[in-house]
Amino acid sequence: NRLQEKFRRNGKKVDEEIREVLVERMKQGVELNKRQKKVFEELKSLLGMEEEGWTPLKSPHKGVSMAIKKKVKDGMGLDLWFGTAES
């Protein structure tokens, strides 16, 4: 039916639109309150989020920088991967 085809959801187009809105919101940023800042600082120290060792990634969105980092937990047999993105 032509009418159904006309109004059928195009998943790729909708997903792309949602990603673009998310990127725009990321670019605007949100100011964190004191409690949120404390949580992020605790996570950084807990996970060892030092500035060195980040490998830049190609971002699919203009104005957004991305990076990835692998951290091996000695003796635990764990590889931890961290990702970051900022505008």
PDB file of C-alpha atoms in Angstrom:
ATOM      1  CA  ASN A   1       0.000   0.000   0.000  1.00  0.00           C
ATOM      2  CA  ARG A   2       1.484   3.346  -1.066  1.00  0.00           C
ATOM      3  CA  LEU A   3       0.108   5.222   1.942  1.00  0.00           C
ATOM      4  CA  GLN A   4       1.773   2.802   4.373  1.00  0.00           C
ATOM      5  CA  GLU A   5       5.087   3.110   2.537  1.00  0.00           C
ATOM      6  CA  LYS A   6       4.871   6.912   2.665  1.00  0.00           C
ATOM      7  CA  PHE A   7       4.464   7.011   6.445  1.00  0.00           C
ATOM      8  CA  ARG A   8       6.591   3.984   7.398  1.00  0.00           C
ATOM      9  CA  ARG A   9       9.401   4.788   9.839  1.00  0.00           C
ATOM     10  CA  ASN A  10      12.800   5.064   8.180  1.00  0.00           C
ATOM     11  CA  GLY A  11      15.064   3.722  10.936  1.00  0.00           C
ATOM     12  CA  LYS A  12      18.345   5.044   9.534  1.00  0.00           C
ATOM     13  CA  LYS A  13      16.971   8.545   8.999  1.00  0.00           C
ATOM     14  CA  VAL A  14      15.347   8.681  12.460  1.00  0.00           C
ATOM     15  CA  ASP A  15      18.503   7.351  14.153  1.00  0.00           C
ATOM     16  CA  GLU A  16      20.603   9.971  12.354  1.00  0.00           C
ATOM     17  CA  GLU A  17      18.233  12.735  13.476  1.00  0.00           C
ATOM     18  CA  ILE A  18      18.399  11.526  17.074  1.00  0.00           C
ATOM     19  CA  ARG A  19      22.225  11.432  16.980  1.00  0.00           C
ATOM     20  CA  GLU A  20      22.357  14.980  15.606  1.00  0.00           C
ATOM     21  CA  VAL A  21      20.103  16.272  18.407  1.00  0.00           C
ATOM     22  CA  LEU A  22      22.256  14.480  20.992  1.00  0.00           C
ATOM     23  CA  VAL A  23      25.441  16.012  19.571  1.00  0.00           C
ATOM     24  CA  GLU A  24      23.909  19.494  19.667  1.00  0.00           C
ATOM     25  CA  ARG A  25      22.925  19.000  23.311  1.00  0.00           C
ATOM     26  CA  MET A  26      26.453  17.765  24.096  1.00  0.00           C
ATOM     27  CA  LYS A  27      27.902  20.897  22.502  1.00  0.00           C
ATOM     28  CA  GLN A  28      25.735  23.093  24.733  1.00  0.00           C
ATOM     29  CA  GLY A  29      26.997  21.346  27.844  1.00  0.00           C
ATOM     30  CA  VAL A  30      25.451  21.239  31.275  1.00  0.00           C
ATOM     31  CA  GLU A  31      26.834  22.832  34.412  1.00  0.00           C
ATOM     32  CA  LEU A  32      27.300  20.224  37.129  1.00  0.00           C
ATOM     33  CA  ASN A  33      26.296  20.878  40.718  1.00  0.00           C
ATOM     34  CA  LYS A  34      28.729  20.309  43.629  1.00  0.00           C
ATOM     35  CA  ARG A  35      27.526  16.766  44.288  1.00  0.00           C
ATOM     36  CA  GLN A  36      27.870  15.759  40.625  1.00  0.00           C
ATOM     37  CA  LYS A  37      31.358  17.283  40.422  1.00  0.00           C
ATOM     38  CA  LYS A  38      32.377  15.295  43.509  1.00  0.00           C
ATOM     39  CA  VAL A  39      31.116  12.041  41.965  1.00  0.00           C
ATOM     40  CA  PHE A  40      33.117  12.668  38.772  1.00  0.00           C
ATOM     41  CA  GLU A  41      36.275  13.479  40.735  1.00  0.00           C
ATOM     42  CA  GLU A  42      35.873  10.272  42.766  1.00  0.00           C
ATOM     43  CA  LEU A  43      35.407   8.256  39.572  1.00  0.00           C
ATOM     44  CA  LYS A  44      38.499   9.816  38.021  1.00  0.00           C
ATOM     45  CA  SER A  45      40.647   8.888  41.004  1.00  0.00           C
ATOM     46  CA  LEU A  46      39.087   5.412  41.328  1.00  0.00           C
ATOM     47  CA  LEU A  47      39.561   4.541  37.661  1.00  0.00           C
ATOM     48  CA  GLY A  48      42.901   6.261  37.203  1.00  0.00           C
ATOM     49  CA  MET A  49      41.729   8.671  34.523  1.00  0.00           C
ATOM     50  CA  GLU A  50      45.074  10.430  34.108  1.00  0.00           C
ATOM     51  CA  GLU A  51      45.600  12.619  31.053  1.00  0.00           C
ATOM     52  CA  GLU A  52      48.297  10.436  29.442  1.00  0.00           C
ATOM     53  CA  GLY A  53      47.658   7.409  27.255  1.00  0.00           C
ATOM     54  CA  TRP A  54      44.566   8.548  25.360  1.00  0.00           C
ATOM     55  CA  THR A  55      44.366   7.601  21.672  1.00  0.00           C
ATOM     56  CA  PRO A  56      42.346  10.043  19.570  1.00  0.00           C
ATOM     57  CA  LEU A  57      39.443   8.640  17.554  1.00  0.00           C
ATOM     58  CA  LYS A  58      37.881  10.047  14.421  1.00  0.00           C
ATOM     59  CA  SER A  59      34.579  11.603  15.415  1.00  0.00           C
ATOM     60  CA  PRO A  60      31.599  11.254  13.098  1.00  0.00           C
ATOM     61  CA  HIS A  61      30.398  14.681  14.259  1.00  0.00           C
ATOM     62  CA  LYS A  62      32.026  18.031  13.539  1.00  0.00           C
ATOM     63  CA  GLY A  63      33.165  19.839  16.681  1.00  0.00           C
ATOM     64  CA  VAL A  64      33.248  16.741  18.903  1.00  0.00           C
ATOM     65  CA  SER A  65      36.601  15.234  19.894  1.00  0.00           C
ATOM     66  CA  MET A  66      36.774  11.603  20.949  1.00  0.00           C
ATOM     67  CA  ALA A  67      39.465   9.404  22.514  1.00  0.00           C
ATOM     68  CA  ILE A  68      39.866   5.880  23.891  1.00  0.00           C
ATOM     69  CA  LYS A  69      42.204   4.400  26.482  1.00  0.00           C
ATOM     70  CA  LYS A  70      43.005   0.851  27.570  1.00  0.00           C
ATOM     71  CA  LYS A  71      44.059   0.127  31.131  1.00  0.00           C
ATOM     72  CA  VAL A  72      45.235  -3.314  32.200  1.00  0.00           C
ATOM     73  CA  LYS A  73      44.520  -4.269  35.797  1.00  0.00           C
ATOM     74  CA  ASP A  74      47.590  -6.295  36.837  1.00  0.00           C
ATOM     75  CA  GLY A  75      46.900  -9.589  38.545  1.00  0.00           C
ATOM     76  CA  MET A  76      43.179  -9.427  37.881  1.00  0.00           C
ATOM     77  CA  GLY A  77      43.172 -10.499  34.240  1.00  0.00           C
ATOM     78  CA  LEU A  78      41.042  -7.487  33.378  1.00  0.00           C
ATOM     79  CA  ASP A  79      41.369  -5.047  30.520  1.00  0.00           C
ATOM     80  CA  LEU A  80      39.409  -1.848  31.101  1.00  0.00           C
ATOM     81  CA  TRP A  81      38.507   0.425  28.197  1.00  0.00           C
ATOM     82  CA  PHE A  82      37.564   4.046  28.737  1.00  0.00           C
ATOM     83  CA  GLY A  83      36.102   6.452  26.222  1.00  0.00           C
ATOM     84  CA  THR A  84      35.700  10.197  26.271  1.00  0.00           C
ATOM     85  CA  ALA A  85      33.964  12.697  24.042  1.00  0.00           C
ATOM     86  CA  GLU A  86      33.714  16.459  24.378  1.00  0.00           C
ATOM     87  CA  SER A  87      32.808  19.431  22.279  1.00  0.00           C
TER      88      SER A  87
END
